[in-house]
């Protein structure tokens, strides 16, 4: 069964817009867990425009589900992950000026760098996932880097879903098969929502985890946070 990890960056973005502690990021994370989410994801960026490094330190001791920290593995990020020791770290090659993640790693060109990072985190008992495009070669490269999982960047799937789910899922299915053949676990994330999530996990039922933030928090404005988490769990568990 696919697990749902909720990315709480957007809650921190709202808080930061006023410079106070409303909404309370820690309380929101605990509420999301209480509503059934099976993990919490954060993506601290160097400018701390949403999740702050201090948030990450405060969240780790209070969470009860899996904690996933994602980001570009620069020096400061690696020090934070080594200090906090989450269940999982997801390596994402986002540029400093990126509004959001917009591409996966070239795991072949960056093999030596990623191999060193993977080894360092795995020595601390942290599961390592590498963010990749739906390209079997990049997935196989992630395995060669020593990753435990890949997270498929699903923006392309979401963009094409309305025009034809079968065509939209096709490259992801091939990449997912490559991950399975390479002995890698499989995560997915970016632009997954209540319309396209169930189809994805039903056609790639060995998906271990989906990480969803923007769409889920947006839906919560209309449905309420508790009901929204329940609806996303229903879709994530459609491969049950």
PDB file of C-alpha atoms in Angstrom, residues 23-203:
ATOM      1  CA  UNK A  23      -0.414  29.116  11.465  1.00  0.00           C
ATOM      2  CA  UNK A  24       1.723  27.111  13.868  1.00  0.00           C
ATOM      3  CA  UNK A  25       3.819  24.740  11.746  1.00  0.00           C
ATOM      4  CA  UNK A  26       4.458  22.261  14.540  1.00  0.00           C
ATOM      5  CA  UNK A  27       0.779  22.046  15.472  1.00  0.00           C
ATOM      6  CA  UNK A  28      -0.180  21.658  11.821  1.00  0.00           C
ATOM      7  CA  UNK A  29       2.273  18.777  11.396  1.00  0.00           C
ATOM      8  CA  UNK A  30       0.914  17.003  14.463  1.00  0.00           C
ATOM      9  CA  UNK A  31      -2.668  17.559  13.326  1.00  0.00           C
ATOM     10  CA  UNK A  32      -1.858  16.154   9.882  1.00  0.00           C
ATOM     11  CA  UNK A  33      -0.410  13.067  11.527  1.00  0.00           C
ATOM     12  CA  UNK A  34      -3.475  12.781  13.751  1.00  0.00           C
ATOM     13  CA  UNK A  35      -5.695  12.956  10.672  1.00  0.00           C
ATOM     14  CA  UNK A  36      -3.936   9.873   9.289  1.00  0.00           C
ATOM     15  CA  UNK A  37      -0.957  11.002   7.224  1.00  0.00           C
ATOM     16  CA  UNK A  38       1.814   8.432   7.220  1.00  0.00           C
ATOM     17  CA  UNK A  39       4.701  10.872   6.955  1.00  0.00           C
ATOM     18  CA  UNK A  40       5.700  14.517   7.060  1.00  0.00           C
ATOM     19  CA  UNK A  41       7.908  16.076   4.371  1.00  0.00           C
ATOM     20  CA  UNK A  42       9.775  19.376   4.508  1.00  0.00           C
ATOM     21  CA  UNK A  43      11.971  21.053   1.911  1.00  0.00           C
ATOM     22  CA  UNK A  44      14.175  23.693   3.540  1.00  0.00           C
ATOM     23  CA  UNK A  45      15.769  26.031   1.011  1.00  0.00           C
ATOM     24  CA  UNK A  46      18.774  28.265   1.660  1.00  0.00           C
ATOM     25  CA  UNK A  47      16.662  31.439   1.777  1.00  0.00           C
ATOM     26  CA  UNK A  48      14.238  29.792   4.255  1.00  0.00           C
ATOM     27  CA  UNK A  49      11.285  31.322   2.420  1.00  0.00           C
ATOM     28  CA  UNK A  50       9.005  28.616   3.779  1.00  0.00           C
ATOM     29  CA  UNK A  51      10.306  25.874   6.081  1.00  0.00           C
ATOM     30  CA  UNK A  52      13.123  27.217   8.227  1.00  0.00           C
ATOM     31  CA  UNK A  53      16.081  25.205   9.419  1.00  0.00           C
ATOM     32  CA  UNK A  54      14.866  25.864  12.963  1.00  0.00           C
ATOM     33  CA  UNK A  55      11.498  24.293  12.035  1.00  0.00           C
ATOM     34  CA  UNK A  56      13.252  21.105  11.008  1.00  0.00           C
ATOM     35  CA  UNK A  57      15.031  20.883  14.349  1.00  0.00           C
ATOM     36  CA  UNK A  58      11.794  21.487  16.264  1.00  0.00           C
ATOM     37  CA  UNK A  59       9.758  18.982  14.248  1.00  0.00           C
ATOM     38  CA  UNK A  60      12.040  15.947  14.539  1.00  0.00           C
ATOM     39  CA  UNK A  61      11.479  15.169  18.251  1.00  0.00           C
ATOM     40  CA  UNK A  62       7.700  15.621  18.169  1.00  0.00           C
ATOM     41  CA  UNK A  63       6.721  13.658  15.053  1.00  0.00           C
ATOM     42  CA  UNK A  64       5.398  10.119  15.297  1.00  0.00           C
ATOM     43  CA  UNK A  65       5.463   9.154  11.602  1.00  0.00           C
ATOM     44  CA  UNK A  66       8.303   9.099   9.088  1.00  0.00           C
ATOM     45  CA  UNK A  67      10.123  12.388   8.646  1.00  0.00           C
ATOM     46  CA  UNK A  68      11.394  13.117   5.135  1.00  0.00           C
ATOM     47  CA  UNK A  69      13.733  16.049   4.521  1.00  0.00           C
ATOM     48  CA  UNK A  70      14.263  16.951   0.877  1.00  0.00           C
ATOM     49  CA  UNK A  71      16.557  19.432  -0.753  1.00  0.00           C
ATOM     50  CA  UNK A  72      19.740  20.151  -2.651  1.00  0.00           C
ATOM     51  CA  UNK A  73      22.623  18.565  -0.708  1.00  0.00           C
ATOM     52  CA  UNK A  74      24.828  21.594  -0.167  1.00  0.00           C
ATOM     53  CA  UNK A  75      27.021  21.908   2.904  1.00  0.00           C
ATOM     54  CA  UNK A  76      24.426  23.515   5.176  1.00  0.00           C
ATOM     55  CA  UNK A  77      21.689  21.093   4.120  1.00  0.00           C
ATOM     56  CA  UNK A  78      23.926  18.079   4.715  1.00  0.00           C
ATOM     57  CA  UNK A  79      24.882  19.367   8.152  1.00  0.00           C
ATOM     58  CA  UNK A  80      21.205  19.797   9.041  1.00  0.00           C
ATOM     59  CA  UNK A  81      20.273  16.293   7.882  1.00  0.00           C
ATOM     60  CA  UNK A  82      23.250  14.814   9.731  1.00  0.00           C
ATOM     61  CA  UNK A  83      22.184  16.607  12.901  1.00  0.00           C
ATOM     62  CA  UNK A  84      18.465  15.767  12.725  1.00  0.00           C
ATOM     63  CA  UNK A  85      18.759  12.217  11.290  1.00  0.00           C
ATOM     64  CA  UNK A  86      15.326  11.833   9.644  1.00  0.00           C
ATOM     65  CA  UNK A  87      13.978   8.503   8.433  1.00  0.00           C
ATOM     66  CA  UNK A  88      14.556   9.601   4.839  1.00  0.00           C
ATOM     67  CA  UNK A  89      16.417  12.263   2.910  1.00  0.00           C
ATOM     68  CA  UNK A  90      15.397  13.055  -0.660  1.00  0.00           C
ATOM     69  CA  UNK A  91      18.114  14.619  -2.803  1.00  0.00           C
ATOM     70  CA  UNK A  92      16.683  17.252  -5.159  1.00  0.00           C
ATOM     71  CA  UNK A  93      18.780  19.324  -7.604  1.00  0.00           C
ATOM     72  CA  UNK A  94      16.791  22.540  -7.256  1.00  0.00           C
ATOM     73  CA  UNK A  95      18.617  25.754  -8.103  1.00  0.00           C
ATOM     74  CA  UNK A  96      18.885  28.548  -5.538  1.00  0.00           C
ATOM     75  CA  UNK A  97      16.431  30.713  -7.477  1.00  0.00           C
ATOM     76  CA  UNK A  98      13.936  27.936  -8.291  1.00  0.00           C
ATOM     77  CA  UNK A  99      10.342  28.648  -7.280  1.00  0.00           C
ATOM     78  CA  UNK A 100       9.823  24.905  -6.936  1.00  0.00           C
ATOM     79  CA  UNK A 101      11.611  21.741  -8.002  1.00  0.00           C
ATOM     80  CA  UNK A 102      11.597  21.496 -11.789  1.00  0.00           C
ATOM     81  CA  UNK A 103      13.843  18.581 -12.811  1.00  0.00           C
ATOM     82  CA  UNK A 104      15.414  15.401 -11.582  1.00  0.00           C
ATOM     83  CA  UNK A 105      19.094  14.594 -11.211  1.00  0.00           C
ATOM     84  CA  UNK A 106      21.364  13.565 -14.044  1.00  0.00           C
ATOM     85  CA  UNK A 107      22.571  10.626 -12.019  1.00  0.00           C
ATOM     86  CA  UNK A 108      25.218   9.731 -14.592  1.00  0.00           C
ATOM     87  CA  UNK A 109      26.912  13.136 -14.797  1.00  0.00           C
ATOM     88  CA  UNK A 110      26.705  13.576 -11.009  1.00  0.00           C
ATOM     89  CA  UNK A 111      27.505  10.003 -10.061  1.00  0.00           C
ATOM     90  CA  UNK A 112      30.603  10.640  -7.939  1.00  0.00           C
ATOM     91  CA  UNK A 113      28.965  13.502  -6.035  1.00  0.00           C
ATOM     92  CA  UNK A 114      25.733  11.596  -5.371  1.00  0.00           C
ATOM     93  CA  UNK A 115      27.580   8.416  -4.469  1.00  0.00           C
ATOM     94  CA  UNK A 116      29.504  10.292  -1.771  1.00  0.00           C
ATOM     95  CA  UNK A 117      26.342  11.924  -0.393  1.00  0.00           C
ATOM     96  CA  UNK A 118      24.421   8.638  -0.361  1.00  0.00           C
ATOM     97  CA  UNK A 119      27.235   6.877   1.464  1.00  0.00           C
ATOM     98  CA  UNK A 120      27.470   9.620   4.073  1.00  0.00           C
ATOM     99  CA  UNK A 121      23.760   9.601   4.896  1.00  0.00           C
ATOM    100  CA  UNK A 122      23.408   5.820   4.836  1.00  0.00           C
ATOM    101  CA  UNK A 123      26.215   5.540   7.376  1.00  0.00           C
ATOM    102  CA  UNK A 124      23.932   7.506   9.713  1.00  0.00           C
ATOM    103  CA  UNK A 125      21.051   5.085   9.107  1.00  0.00           C
ATOM    104  CA  UNK A 126      19.104   7.463   6.870  1.00  0.00           C
ATOM    105  CA  UNK A 127      17.236   6.072   3.858  1.00  0.00           C
ATOM    106  CA  UNK A 128      18.284   7.956   0.726  1.00  0.00           C
ATOM    107  CA  UNK A 129      15.970   8.753  -2.175  1.00  0.00           C
ATOM    108  CA  UNK A 130      17.149  10.501  -5.342  1.00  0.00           C
ATOM    109  CA  UNK A 131      14.735  12.724  -7.264  1.00  0.00           C
ATOM    110  CA  UNK A 132      14.764  11.700 -10.942  1.00  0.00           C
ATOM    111  CA  UNK A 133      12.902  12.282 -14.163  1.00  0.00           C
ATOM    112  CA  UNK A 134      11.012   9.243 -15.537  1.00  0.00           C
ATOM    113  CA  UNK A 135      14.045   7.974 -17.440  1.00  0.00           C
ATOM    114  CA  UNK A 136      15.161   4.365 -16.850  1.00  0.00           C
ATOM    115  CA  UNK A 137      18.795   5.349 -17.371  1.00  0.00           C
ATOM    116  CA  UNK A 138      18.590   7.980 -14.631  1.00  0.00           C
ATOM    117  CA  UNK A 139      16.868   5.484 -12.352  1.00  0.00           C
ATOM    118  CA  UNK A 140      19.561   2.879 -12.981  1.00  0.00           C
ATOM    119  CA  UNK A 141      22.145   5.572 -12.351  1.00  0.00           C
ATOM    120  CA  UNK A 142      20.562   6.278  -8.964  1.00  0.00           C
ATOM    121  CA  UNK A 143      21.029   2.634  -8.033  1.00  0.00           C
ATOM    122  CA  UNK A 144      24.691   2.878  -9.016  1.00  0.00           C
ATOM    123  CA  UNK A 145      25.008   5.904  -6.739  1.00  0.00           C
ATOM    124  CA  UNK A 146      23.915   3.763  -3.794  1.00  0.00           C
ATOM    125  CA  UNK A 147      20.410   5.180  -3.323  1.00  0.00           C
ATOM    126  CA  UNK A 148      17.734   3.160  -1.537  1.00  0.00           C
ATOM    127  CA  UNK A 149      14.887   4.707  -3.521  1.00  0.00           C
ATOM    128  CA  UNK A 150      14.108   7.084  -6.332  1.00  0.00           C
ATOM    129  CA  UNK A 151      11.381   9.690  -6.292  1.00  0.00           C
ATOM    130  CA  UNK A 152       9.903  10.155  -9.743  1.00  0.00           C
ATOM    131  CA  UNK A 153       9.268  13.789 -10.653  1.00  0.00           C
ATOM    132  CA  UNK A 154       5.600  13.624 -11.639  1.00  0.00           C
ATOM    133  CA  UNK A 155       5.001  17.122 -13.057  1.00  0.00           C
ATOM    134  CA  UNK A 156       4.975  15.721 -16.606  1.00  0.00           C
ATOM    135  CA  UNK A 157       2.448  13.055 -15.664  1.00  0.00           C
ATOM    136  CA  UNK A 158       0.166  15.652 -14.070  1.00  0.00           C
ATOM    137  CA  UNK A 159       0.442  18.007 -17.039  1.00  0.00           C
ATOM    138  CA  UNK A 160      -0.533  15.308 -19.551  1.00  0.00           C
ATOM    139  CA  UNK A 161      -3.073  13.433 -17.452  1.00  0.00           C
ATOM    140  CA  UNK A 162      -6.169  15.303 -18.656  1.00  0.00           C
ATOM    141  CA  UNK A 163      -5.250  14.703 -22.304  1.00  0.00           C
ATOM    142  CA  UNK A 164      -4.793  10.972 -21.855  1.00  0.00           C
ATOM    143  CA  UNK A 165      -3.914   9.051 -18.682  1.00  0.00           C
ATOM    144  CA  UNK A 166      -2.471   6.099 -20.613  1.00  0.00           C
ATOM    145  CA  UNK A 167       0.088   8.223 -22.421  1.00  0.00           C
ATOM    146  CA  UNK A 168       0.796  10.249 -19.301  1.00  0.00           C
ATOM    147  CA  UNK A 169       1.625   7.203 -17.189  1.00  0.00           C
ATOM    148  CA  UNK A 170       3.650   5.336 -19.843  1.00  0.00           C
ATOM    149  CA  UNK A 171       7.137   6.790 -19.183  1.00  0.00           C
ATOM    150  CA  UNK A 172       6.568   6.555 -15.443  1.00  0.00           C
ATOM    151  CA  UNK A 173       5.643   2.918 -15.703  1.00  0.00           C
ATOM    152  CA  UNK A 174       8.879   2.186 -17.577  1.00  0.00           C
ATOM    153  CA  UNK A 175      10.928   4.120 -15.032  1.00  0.00           C
ATOM    154  CA  UNK A 176       9.116   2.386 -12.161  1.00  0.00           C
ATOM    155  CA  UNK A 177       9.881  -1.015 -13.679  1.00  0.00           C
ATOM    156  CA  UNK A 178      13.533  -0.009 -13.963  1.00  0.00           C
ATOM    157  CA  UNK A 179      13.530   0.942 -10.290  1.00  0.00           C
ATOM    158  CA  UNK A 180      12.000  -2.379  -9.314  1.00  0.00           C
ATOM    159  CA  UNK A 181      14.478  -4.295 -11.465  1.00  0.00           C
ATOM    160  CA  UNK A 182      17.354  -2.377  -9.872  1.00  0.00           C
ATOM    161  CA  UNK A 183      16.140  -3.216  -6.375  1.00  0.00           C
ATOM    162  CA  UNK A 184      15.158   0.364  -5.577  1.00  0.00           C
ATOM    163  CA  UNK A 185      12.155   1.498  -3.602  1.00  0.00           C
ATOM    164  CA  UNK A 186       9.839   3.911  -5.388  1.00  0.00           C
ATOM    165  CA  UNK A 187       8.476   7.292  -4.344  1.00  0.00           C
ATOM    166  CA  UNK A 188       6.640   9.876  -6.438  1.00  0.00           C
ATOM    167  CA  UNK A 189       5.855  13.537  -6.089  1.00  0.00           C
ATOM    168  CA  UNK A 190       5.071  16.899  -7.659  1.00  0.00           C
ATOM    169  CA  UNK A 191       1.647  18.054  -8.875  1.00  0.00           C
ATOM    170  CA  UNK A 192      -0.118  14.877  -7.771  1.00  0.00           C
ATOM    171  CA  UNK A 193      -3.672  15.682  -6.712  1.00  0.00           C
ATOM    172  CA  UNK A 194      -7.117  14.212  -6.073  1.00  0.00           C
ATOM    173  CA  UNK A 195      -7.765  13.865  -9.810  1.00  0.00           C
ATOM    174  CA  UNK A 196      -4.619  11.986 -10.871  1.00  0.00           C
ATOM    175  CA  UNK A 197      -3.269  10.254  -7.768  1.00  0.00           C
ATOM    176  CA  UNK A 198      -5.385   7.090  -7.718  1.00  0.00           C
ATOM    177  CA  UNK A 199      -4.658   6.340 -11.373  1.00  0.00           C
ATOM    178  CA  UNK A 200      -0.932   6.612 -10.731  1.00  0.00           C
ATOM    179  CA  UNK A 201      -0.810   4.214  -7.785  1.00  0.00           C
ATOM    180  CA  UNK A 202      -3.242   1.768  -9.400  1.00  0.00           C
ATOM    181  CA  UNK A 203      -1.025   1.474 -12.467  1.00  0.00           C
TER     182      UNK A 203
END
